[in-house]
Coordinates of C-alpha atoms in Angstrom, one line a residue:
Chain A
X11 CA 0.0 0.0 0.0
X12 CA 1.3 3.5 -0.9
X13 CA 2.5 5.6 2.1
X14 CA 1.7 9.3 2.5
X15 CA 2.8 11.9 5.0
X16 CA 0.6 14.1 7.1
X17 CA 2.2 15.6 10.3
X18 CA -0.8 15.5 12.6
X19 CA -2.1 13.3 15.4
X20 CA -4.2 10.5 13.9
X21 CA -7.4 9.4 15.6
X22 CA -9.8 6.6 14.6
X23 CA -12.8 7.7 12.5
X24 CA -11.3 11.2 12.1
X25 CA -11.9 13.0 8.8
X26 CA -9.1 15.2 7.5
X27 CA -7.8 17.0 4.4
X28 CA -4.3 16.0 3.2
X29 CA -1.6 18.6 2.4
X30 CA -1.7 19.8 -1.2
X31 CA 1.4 17.9 -2.5
X32 CA 0.1 14.6 -1.2
X33 CA -3.5 15.3 -2.5
X34 CA -2.0 16.0 -5.9
X35 CA 0.0 12.8 -5.9
X36 CA -3.0 10.7 -5.0
X37 CA -5.4 12.3 -7.4
X38 CA -3.3 13.5 -10.4
X39 CA -0.3 11.1 -10.4
X40 CA -1.8 7.9 -9.1
X41 CA -5.4 8.7 -10.1
X42 CA -6.8 7.0 -7.0
X43 CA -10.5 6.8 -6.6
X44 CA -12.9 7.4 -3.7
X45 CA -13.1 4.3 -1.5
X46 CA -9.5 3.2 -2.1
X47 CA -7.2 2.8 0.9
X48 CA -3.9 4.5 1.7
X49 CA -1.3 4.3 4.5
X50 CA -0.4 7.5 6.3
X51 CA 2.6 8.3 8.6
X52 CA 3.0 11.4 10.7
X53 CA 6.7 11.1 11.4
X54 CA 6.0 10.9 15.1
X55 CA 5.7 7.1 15.3
X56 CA 2.1 6.6 14.2
X57 CA 0.8 4.8 11.1
X58 CA -2.8 5.0 10.0
X59 CA -4.9 3.2 7.3
X60 CA -7.3 5.6 5.7
X61 CA -10.0 5.6 3.0
X62 CA -10.3 8.3 0.3
X63 CA -13.6 10.1 0.7
X64 CA -13.2 12.8 -1.9
X65 CA -10.3 12.6 -4.3
X66 CA -9.9 16.4 -4.6
X67 CA -6.5 17.2 -6.3
X68 CA -5.7 19.9 -3.9
X69 CA -7.6 19.0 -0.7
X70 CA -8.1 15.2 -0.7
X71 CA -10.5 14.2 2.0
X72 CA -9.9 11.0 3.9
X73 CA -11.3 9.0 6.8
X74 CA -8.9 7.4 9.3
X75 CA -9.9 3.7 9.7
X76 CA -7.2 2.4 12.0
X77 CA -4.2 3.7 13.9
X78 CA -1.0 1.9 15.0
X79 CA 1.7 3.3 17.3
X80 CA 5.3 2.4 17.0
X81 CA 7.8 2.7 19.9
X82 CA 10.8 5.0 19.7
X83 CA 14.2 3.2 19.9
X84 CA 16.0 3.4 23.3
X85 CA 18.9 5.2 21.7
X86 CA 19.4 8.5 19.8
X87 CA 21.6 8.9 16.8
X88 CA 22.5 12.6 16.4
X89 CA 25.0 13.7 13.7
X90 CA 26.2 17.3 13.4
X91 CA 28.2 18.7 10.5
X92 CA 29.0 21.8 8.6
X93 CA 26.9 21.9 5.4
X94 CA 29.1 21.2 2.3
X95 CA 30.0 23.8 -0.2
X96 CA 28.2 21.8 -2.8
X97 CA 24.7 21.5 -1.4
X98 CA 23.9 18.3 -3.4
X99 CA 26.3 16.4 -1.1
X100 CA 24.4 17.5 2.0
X101 CA 21.0 16.7 0.4
X102 CA 22.3 13.3 -0.5
X103 CA 23.5 12.8 3.0
X104 CA 20.2 13.8 4.6
X105 CA 18.4 11.1 2.4
X106 CA 20.9 8.4 3.2
X107 CA 21.1 9.1 7.0
X108 CA 17.3 9.1 7.1
X109 CA 17.2 5.7 5.4
X110 CA 19.7 4.4 8.0
X111 CA 17.6 5.7 10.8
X112 CA 19.2 8.9 12.1
X113 CA 17.2 10.7 14.8
X114 CA 18.6 14.2 14.7
X115 CA 20.8 16.1 12.2
X116 CA 22.4 19.4 13.3
X117 CA 24.1 21.9 11.0
X118 CA 27.0 23.9 12.4
X119 CA 29.0 26.9 11.3
X120 CA 32.7 26.5 11.7
X121 CA 35.6 28.8 10.9
X122 CA 36.4 27.0 7.7
X123 CA 32.7 26.6 6.6
X124 CA 32.3 28.1 3.1
X125 CA 28.5 27.7 3.2
X126 CA 26.8 30.1 5.6
X127 CA 23.2 29.2 4.9
X128 CA 21.0 26.2 4.2
X129 CA 17.4 25.7 3.0
X130 CA 16.0 23.7 5.9
X131 CA 12.6 23.3 4.2
X132 CA 14.1 21.6 1.2
X133 CA 16.1 19.2 3.4
X134 CA 13.0 18.4 5.3
X135 CA 11.2 17.4 2.1
X136 CA 14.1 15.1 1.3
X137 CA 13.9 13.6 4.7
X138 CA 10.1 13.0 4.4
X139 CA 10.5 11.3 1.1
X140 CA 13.3 9.1 2.4
X141 CA 11.3 8.2 5.6
X142 CA 8.4 7.0 3.4
X143 CA 10.7 5.2 1.1
X144 CA 12.4 3.3 3.9
X145 CA 9.2 2.6 5.8
X146 CA 10.3 4.5 8.9
X147 CA 7.8 6.0 11.3
X148 CA 9.9 8.7 12.8
X149 CA 11.0 11.8 10.9
X150 CA 14.5 12.9 12.0
X151 CA 14.7 16.4 13.6
X152 CA 16.7 18.8 11.4
X153 CA 18.1 21.7 13.4
X154 CA 18.9 25.1 11.9
X155 CA 22.5 26.3 11.5
X156 CA 24.2 27.4 14.7
X157 CA 27.8 28.2 15.6
X158 CA 30.0 25.4 16.9
X159 CA 30.2 27.2 20.2
X160 CA 26.5 27.3 20.6
X161 CA 26.2 23.7 19.6
X162 CA 28.5 22.8 22.5
X163 CA 26.4 24.8 24.9
X164 CA 23.4 22.7 24.0
X165 CA 25.0 19.3 23.5
X166 CA 28.0 18.1 25.6
X167 CA 29.8 15.7 25.8
X168 CA 30.1 14.8 22.1
X169 CA 32.1 12.5 19.9
X170 CA 34.3 14.6 17.5
X171 CA 35.5 12.9 14.3
X172 CA 38.2 14.9 12.6
X173 CA 41.4 14.5 10.6
X174 CA 44.2 16.6 12.1
X175 CA 46.9 15.1 14.4
X176 CA 46.2 17.6 17.2
X177 CA 44.3 15.2 19.4
X178 CA 44.6 11.6 20.6
X179 CA 41.8 9.7 18.9
X180 CA 39.9 6.5 19.4
X181 CA 38.4 4.5 16.6
X182 CA 34.6 5.0 16.5
X183 CA 34.2 1.3 15.9
X184 CA 35.7 0.4 19.2
X185 CA 33.3 2.5 21.4
X186 CA 30.8 0.5 23.5
X187 CA 27.1 0.6 23.1
X188 CA 26.8 2.4 26.4
X189 CA 29.3 5.1 25.3
X190 CA 27.4 5.8 22.0
X191 CA 23.8 5.4 22.8
X192 CA 23.1 9.1 23.4
X193 CA 26.4 10.6 22.1
X194 CA 26.0 13.3 19.5
X195 CA 28.8 13.0 16.8
X196 CA 30.3 16.1 15.2
X197 CA 32.0 15.6 11.9
X198 CA 35.0 17.8 10.9
X199 CA 34.1 20.2 8.1
X200 CA 35.7 20.5 4.6
X201 CA 39.1 21.9 5.5
X202 CA 38.9 20.5 9.1
X203 CA 38.6 22.3 12.4
X204 CA 41.1 25.1 13.2
X205 CA 43.4 24.6 16.2
X206 CA 41.4 27.2 18.1
X207 CA 38.3 25.1 17.6
X208 CA 40.1 22.0 18.7
X209 CA 41.3 23.8 21.8
X210 CA 37.7 24.9 22.6
X211 CA 36.4 21.4 22.2
X212 CA 39.1 19.9 24.4
X213 CA 37.1 21.0 27.4
X214 CA 34.4 18.9 29.0
X215 CA 34.3 15.1 28.4
X216 CA 34.3 15.2 24.7
X217 CA 35.8 12.1 22.9
X218 CA 38.0 12.6 19.9
X219 CA 37.4 10.0 17.2
X220 CA 38.8 8.7 14.0
X221 CA 36.9 6.7 11.4
X222 CA 39.5 4.2 10.3
X223 CA 42.3 4.1 7.8
X224 CA 41.1 6.2 4.9
X225 CA 40.5 10.0 4.6
X226 CA 36.8 10.6 4.1
X227 CA 35.0 13.5 2.7
X228 CA 32.8 15.3 5.3
X229 CA 29.6 13.8 4.0
X230 CA 31.1 10.3 3.7
X231 CA 32.4 10.6 7.3
X232 CA 29.0 11.6 8.5
X233 CA 27.3 8.6 6.8
X234 CA 30.0 6.2 8.0
X235 CA 29.6 7.4 11.6
X236 CA 25.8 7.0 11.3
X237 CA 26.2 3.5 9.8
X238 CA 28.5 2.4 12.6
X239 CA 26.1 3.7 15.3
X240 CA 23.1 2.0 13.7
X241 CA 25.0 -1.3 13.4
X242 CA 26.0 -1.2 17.1
X243 CA 22.8 0.1 18.6
X244 CA 20.1 -1.9 16.8
X245 CA 19.2 -5.1 18.4
Chain B
X17 CA 51.4 17.8 -2.1
X18 CA 49.0 17.3 -5.0
X19 CA 48.4 13.6 -5.9
X20 CA 48.2 12.5 -9.6
X21 CA 47.4 9.1 -11.2
X22 CA 49.5 7.2 -13.6
X23 CA 48.8 3.4 -13.9
X24 CA 52.4 2.2 -14.6
X25 CA 55.1 0.6 -12.5
X26 CA 57.2 3.4 -11.0
X27 CA 61.0 3.1 -10.9
X28 CA 63.5 5.4 -9.3
X29 CA 65.1 7.9 -11.8
X30 CA 62.7 6.9 -14.6
X31 CA 61.4 9.6 -16.9
X32 CA 57.9 9.3 -18.1
X33 CA 55.1 11.2 -19.8
X34 CA 51.9 11.7 -17.8
X35 CA 48.4 11.0 -19.3
X36 CA 46.8 13.9 -21.1
X37 CA 44.2 14.7 -18.4
X38 CA 46.8 14.8 -15.6
X39 CA 49.2 16.8 -17.8
X40 CA 46.4 19.3 -18.5
X41 CA 45.6 19.6 -14.8
X42 CA 49.2 20.2 -13.9
X43 CA 50.0 22.8 -16.6
X44 CA 46.7 24.5 -17.4
X45 CA 44.7 24.4 -14.1
X46 CA 47.5 24.5 -11.5
X47 CA 50.0 26.2 -13.7
X48 CA 52.9 24.3 -12.1
X49 CA 56.4 25.0 -13.3
X50 CA 59.4 22.9 -14.2
X51 CA 61.3 21.8 -11.1
X52 CA 58.2 21.6 -8.9
X53 CA 57.3 18.3 -7.2
X54 CA 54.2 16.2 -7.4
X55 CA 53.0 12.9 -5.8
X56 CA 52.0 10.1 -8.1
X57 CA 50.0 6.9 -7.3
X58 CA 49.5 4.0 -9.7
X59 CA 46.5 2.4 -8.0
X60 CA 48.6 -0.8 -7.4
X61 CA 50.0 0.2 -4.0
X62 CA 52.9 2.4 -5.1
X63 CA 53.4 6.1 -4.4
X64 CA 56.2 8.1 -6.1
X65 CA 57.5 11.6 -5.7
X66 CA 58.4 13.1 -9.0
X67 CA 59.8 16.4 -10.4
X68 CA 58.3 18.2 -13.4
X69 CA 60.9 18.2 -16.2
X70 CA 58.8 19.7 -19.0
X71 CA 55.4 21.2 -18.2
X72 CA 53.8 20.3 -21.5
X73 CA 50.0 20.7 -21.3
X74 CA 49.3 17.4 -23.1
X75 CA 52.5 15.4 -22.4
X76 CA 53.9 16.5 -19.2
X77 CA 57.4 15.0 -18.7
X78 CA 58.4 14.0 -15.2
X79 CA 61.3 12.3 -13.4
X80 CA 60.6 9.9 -10.6
X81 CA 62.7 10.7 -7.6
X82 CA 61.6 8.2 -4.9
X83 CA 59.2 5.3 -4.7
X84 CA 57.3 3.9 -1.8
X85 CA 55.4 0.6 -1.7
X86 CA 52.3 0.0 0.5
X87 CA 51.1 -3.4 1.6
X88 CA 47.7 -4.7 0.6
X89 CA 45.3 -5.4 3.4
X90 CA 44.8 -9.0 4.5
X91 CA 41.1 -8.9 3.6
X92 CA 39.1 -8.3 0.5
X93 CA 35.9 -6.2 0.5
X94 CA 33.9 -7.1 -2.6
X95 CA 30.4 -5.7 -3.2
X96 CA 28.2 -6.9 -6.1
X97 CA 25.0 -5.1 -7.1
X98 CA 22.7 -4.5 -10.1
X99 CA 23.3 -1.0 -11.4
X100 CA 20.5 1.4 -10.5
X101 CA 18.0 2.7 -13.0
X102 CA 19.2 6.2 -12.2
X103 CA 22.9 6.0 -13.0
X104 CA 23.8 9.0 -10.7
X105 CA 23.1 6.7 -7.7
X106 CA 25.6 4.1 -8.9
X107 CA 28.2 6.7 -9.7
X108 CA 27.7 8.2 -6.2
X109 CA 28.1 4.7 -4.7
X110 CA 31.4 4.0 -6.6
X111 CA 32.8 7.3 -5.2
X112 CA 31.7 6.5 -1.6
X113 CA 32.8 2.9 -1.6
X114 CA 36.2 3.8 -3.0
X115 CA 36.6 6.3 -0.2
X116 CA 35.7 3.7 2.4
X117 CA 38.2 1.3 1.0
X118 CA 36.3 -1.3 -1.2
X119 CA 38.6 -3.6 -3.1
X120 CA 36.3 -4.9 -5.8
X121 CA 32.9 -3.9 -7.2
X122 CA 30.9 -6.2 -9.5
X123 CA 27.9 -5.3 -11.5
X124 CA 25.3 -8.0 -12.1
X125 CA 22.2 -8.4 -14.3
X126 CA 19.2 -9.8 -12.4
X127 CA 15.6 -10.5 -13.6
X128 CA 14.4 -7.3 -12.2
X129 CA 17.3 -5.1 -13.4
X130 CA 16.0 -2.2 -15.5
X131 CA 19.5 -1.1 -16.5
X132 CA 21.2 -3.5 -18.9
X133 CA 24.4 -1.6 -19.5
X134 CA 27.0 0.6 -17.7
X135 CA 29.8 2.8 -18.8
X136 CA 32.7 1.2 -16.9
X137 CA 35.2 3.8 -18.1
X138 CA 33.2 6.6 -16.5
X139 CA 32.9 4.7 -13.3
X140 CA 36.7 4.1 -13.3
X141 CA 37.3 7.8 -13.6
X142 CA 35.1 8.4 -10.6
X143 CA 37.0 5.7 -8.7
X144 CA 40.4 7.2 -9.6
X145 CA 39.3 10.6 -8.4
X146 CA 37.9 9.2 -5.1
X147 CA 41.1 7.2 -4.6
X148 CA 43.3 10.3 -4.9
X149 CA 40.9 12.4 -2.8
X150 CA 40.9 9.8 0.1
X151 CA 44.7 9.1 -0.2
X152 CA 44.3 5.5 -1.0
X153 CA 47.0 3.6 -2.8
X154 CA 44.9 0.8 -4.4
X155 CA 42.3 1.4 -7.0
X156 CA 39.3 -0.9 -6.6
X157 CA 38.7 -3.4 -9.5
X158 CA 35.4 -2.6 -11.3
X159 CA 34.1 -5.7 -13.1
X160 CA 31.9 -5.5 -16.2
X161 CA 28.2 -6.5 -16.0
X162 CA 27.6 -10.3 -15.9
X163 CA 24.5 -12.4 -15.1
X164 CA 23.8 -13.4 -11.5
X165 CA 24.3 -17.0 -12.5
X166 CA 27.8 -16.3 -14.0
X167 CA 28.7 -14.3 -10.9
X168 CA 28.0 -17.4 -8.8
X169 CA 30.1 -19.6 -11.0
X170 CA 33.0 -17.2 -10.3
X171 CA 32.4 -16.3 -6.7
X172 CA 30.9 -18.7 -4.2
X173 CA 30.0 -18.8 -1.3
X174 CA 28.7 -15.2 -1.0
X175 CA 26.7 -13.1 1.5
X176 CA 23.3 -12.2 0.0
X177 CA 21.6 -9.1 1.4
X178 CA 18.0 -8.9 0.3
X179 CA 14.5 -7.8 1.5
X180 CA 12.0 -10.6 0.9
X181 CA 10.9 -13.1 3.6
X182 CA 11.8 -16.1 1.5
X183 CA 15.0 -16.9 3.4
X184 CA 16.1 -17.1 7.0
X185 CA 18.6 -14.2 7.4
X186 CA 21.4 -13.2 9.7
X187 CA 22.3 -9.6 10.6
X188 CA 25.4 -8.6 8.7
X189 CA 26.7 -6.8 11.9
X190 CA 26.8 -10.1 13.8
X191 CA 29.1 -12.0 11.4
X192 CA 32.6 -12.6 12.6
X193 CA 35.8 -11.2 11.1
X194 CA 36.7 -14.7 9.9
X195 CA 33.3 -15.1 8.1
X196 CA 33.5 -11.8 6.2
X197 CA 37.2 -11.3 5.5
X198 CA 36.9 -12.8 1.9
X199 CA 33.1 -13.0 1.5
X200 CA 31.7 -11.2 -1.5
X201 CA 28.4 -9.5 -0.6
X202 CA 25.6 -9.3 -3.2
X203 CA 23.0 -6.7 -2.7
X204 CA 19.4 -7.2 -3.8
X205 CA 18.4 -5.1 -6.8
X206 CA 15.7 -2.4 -7.0
X207 CA 12.5 -4.6 -7.0
X208 CA 14.5 -7.4 -5.1
X209 CA 15.4 -10.9 -6.4
X210 CA 12.7 -13.1 -7.9
X211 CA 11.9 -16.3 -6.1
X212 CA 13.7 -18.3 -8.9
X213 CA 16.8 -16.3 -8.2
X214 CA 16.5 -16.9 -4.4
X215 CA 16.1 -20.7 -5.1
X216 CA 19.2 -20.7 -7.3
X217 CA 21.2 -18.9 -4.6
X218 CA 20.1 -21.3 -1.9
X219 CA 22.6 -23.8 -3.2
X220 CA 26.2 -23.9 -2.0
X221 CA 27.1 -22.3 1.3
X222 CA 25.7 -18.8 0.7
X223 CA 24.7 -16.8 3.7
X224 CA 21.5 -14.8 3.5
X225 CA 21.8 -11.5 5.3
X226 CA 19.7 -8.5 6.5
X227 CA 21.0 -5.0 7.1
X228 CA 19.0 -4.0 10.2
X229 CA 15.6 -2.6 10.9
X230 CA 15.1 -0.2 8.0
X231 CA 14.4 -0.8 4.3
X232 CA 17.3 0.6 2.4
X233 CA 17.6 1.6 -1.3
X234 CA 20.0 -0.7 -3.2
X235 CA 22.8 1.8 -3.2
X236 CA 22.4 2.6 0.5
X237 CA 22.4 -1.1 1.3
X238 CA 25.6 -1.5 -0.7
X239 CA 27.3 1.4 1.1
X240 CA 26.1 0.2 4.5
X241 CA 27.4 -3.3 3.9
X242 CA 30.8 -1.8 2.8
X243 CA 30.9 0.4 5.9
X244 CA 30.2 -2.6 8.2
X245 CA 32.9 -4.7 6.6
X246 CA 35.4 -1.8 6.8
X247 CA 34.6 -1.2 10.4
X248 CA 35.0 -4.9 11.4
X249 CA 38.0 -5.7 9.3
X250 CA 40.3 -2.8 9.8
X251 CA 42.8 -3.1 12.6

């Protein structure tokens, strides 16, 4: 059954109007008829089965027939990175991390960041599409760009994966489940962190990490970290 | 120091002419001068330091000054998949798996494959560029498209990662180092394997695998499998 997205709280027997893009997809692209069934997710852990009442191409009316709740995992994968100069690479990364099951993605501004802005709305659409495609029930939280310093005020301690030889690093693959289950991972930007940034991050109980023997692009590093966390934390 | 690619055997004091695209990059893009030094890799485990003798934009002449050999790893990461309908996704995957350190990539034709041809030369260029970018010394082998049946005649047993419920599967993350160190991994194509293909693969000592709790696109599955093998096999 096709899966559609509507970010509301579903209730049995409730009638509601779907967002315009989903209405258009149902009526114009798939040409679905009144009485046909669809699956709906809200990105907050609920799936509903619904029937099309009025296949209006802008305001498709549906009736919720059944509702199923899914439990959140007992771990939280949070990856923070500076958006790449070439935005395609960040968009690709958001899709791939969503498929792998990331819970939260933060974007940070670093001294070497060339890109100073992102279109969060566009990234959210990519995440919604990847969530539906990979049959996930939770939409990852995408946080707006903030400075590295502000990120540390909100989230600490963190795992920090970077390239330079200024710190003593552990291999991310050797960390225990207990160490990583709620540890945000920050990925070094294109051009790496400056020595001032490294000094600033040496406070608190941050862990400096490496990602194995090859030098990875920032988006590959983020995806690799996400893959290792998923592999270790899923039952 | 900038890294360039020349797929020959390097020898101390040898003079040689670089390929046209690397010559152009050195002379036209970087405007390097005679007497300047470059690093060269041949994709077969050797790095050389060389001096520019004549900065000709099509036939740059260099002299090899020193040669260093790197050892191959004692494991072999080999990922096989059906090329995706949208070729961008396969190109992206070749870049990312090369960064992660894949040794061999095979392309297979399955019953559900929509794409019946690939441009291997273009994929090889992408792999060369990713190899230089990630400071690897070995270029992965990219094998031309063959049928699933022929692949099994060449490589067996394999790990087979697919979605359908027709087989009893193990989580790839739970396999031991010994099990995976020379195990080719085949990734189910877009649309998955047919039940005839699954039956055919149930012979020999093939291992059926799953990749965790989310449903992954074929290229994400390939990258995830490659990431897990890298993480487990690297010292």
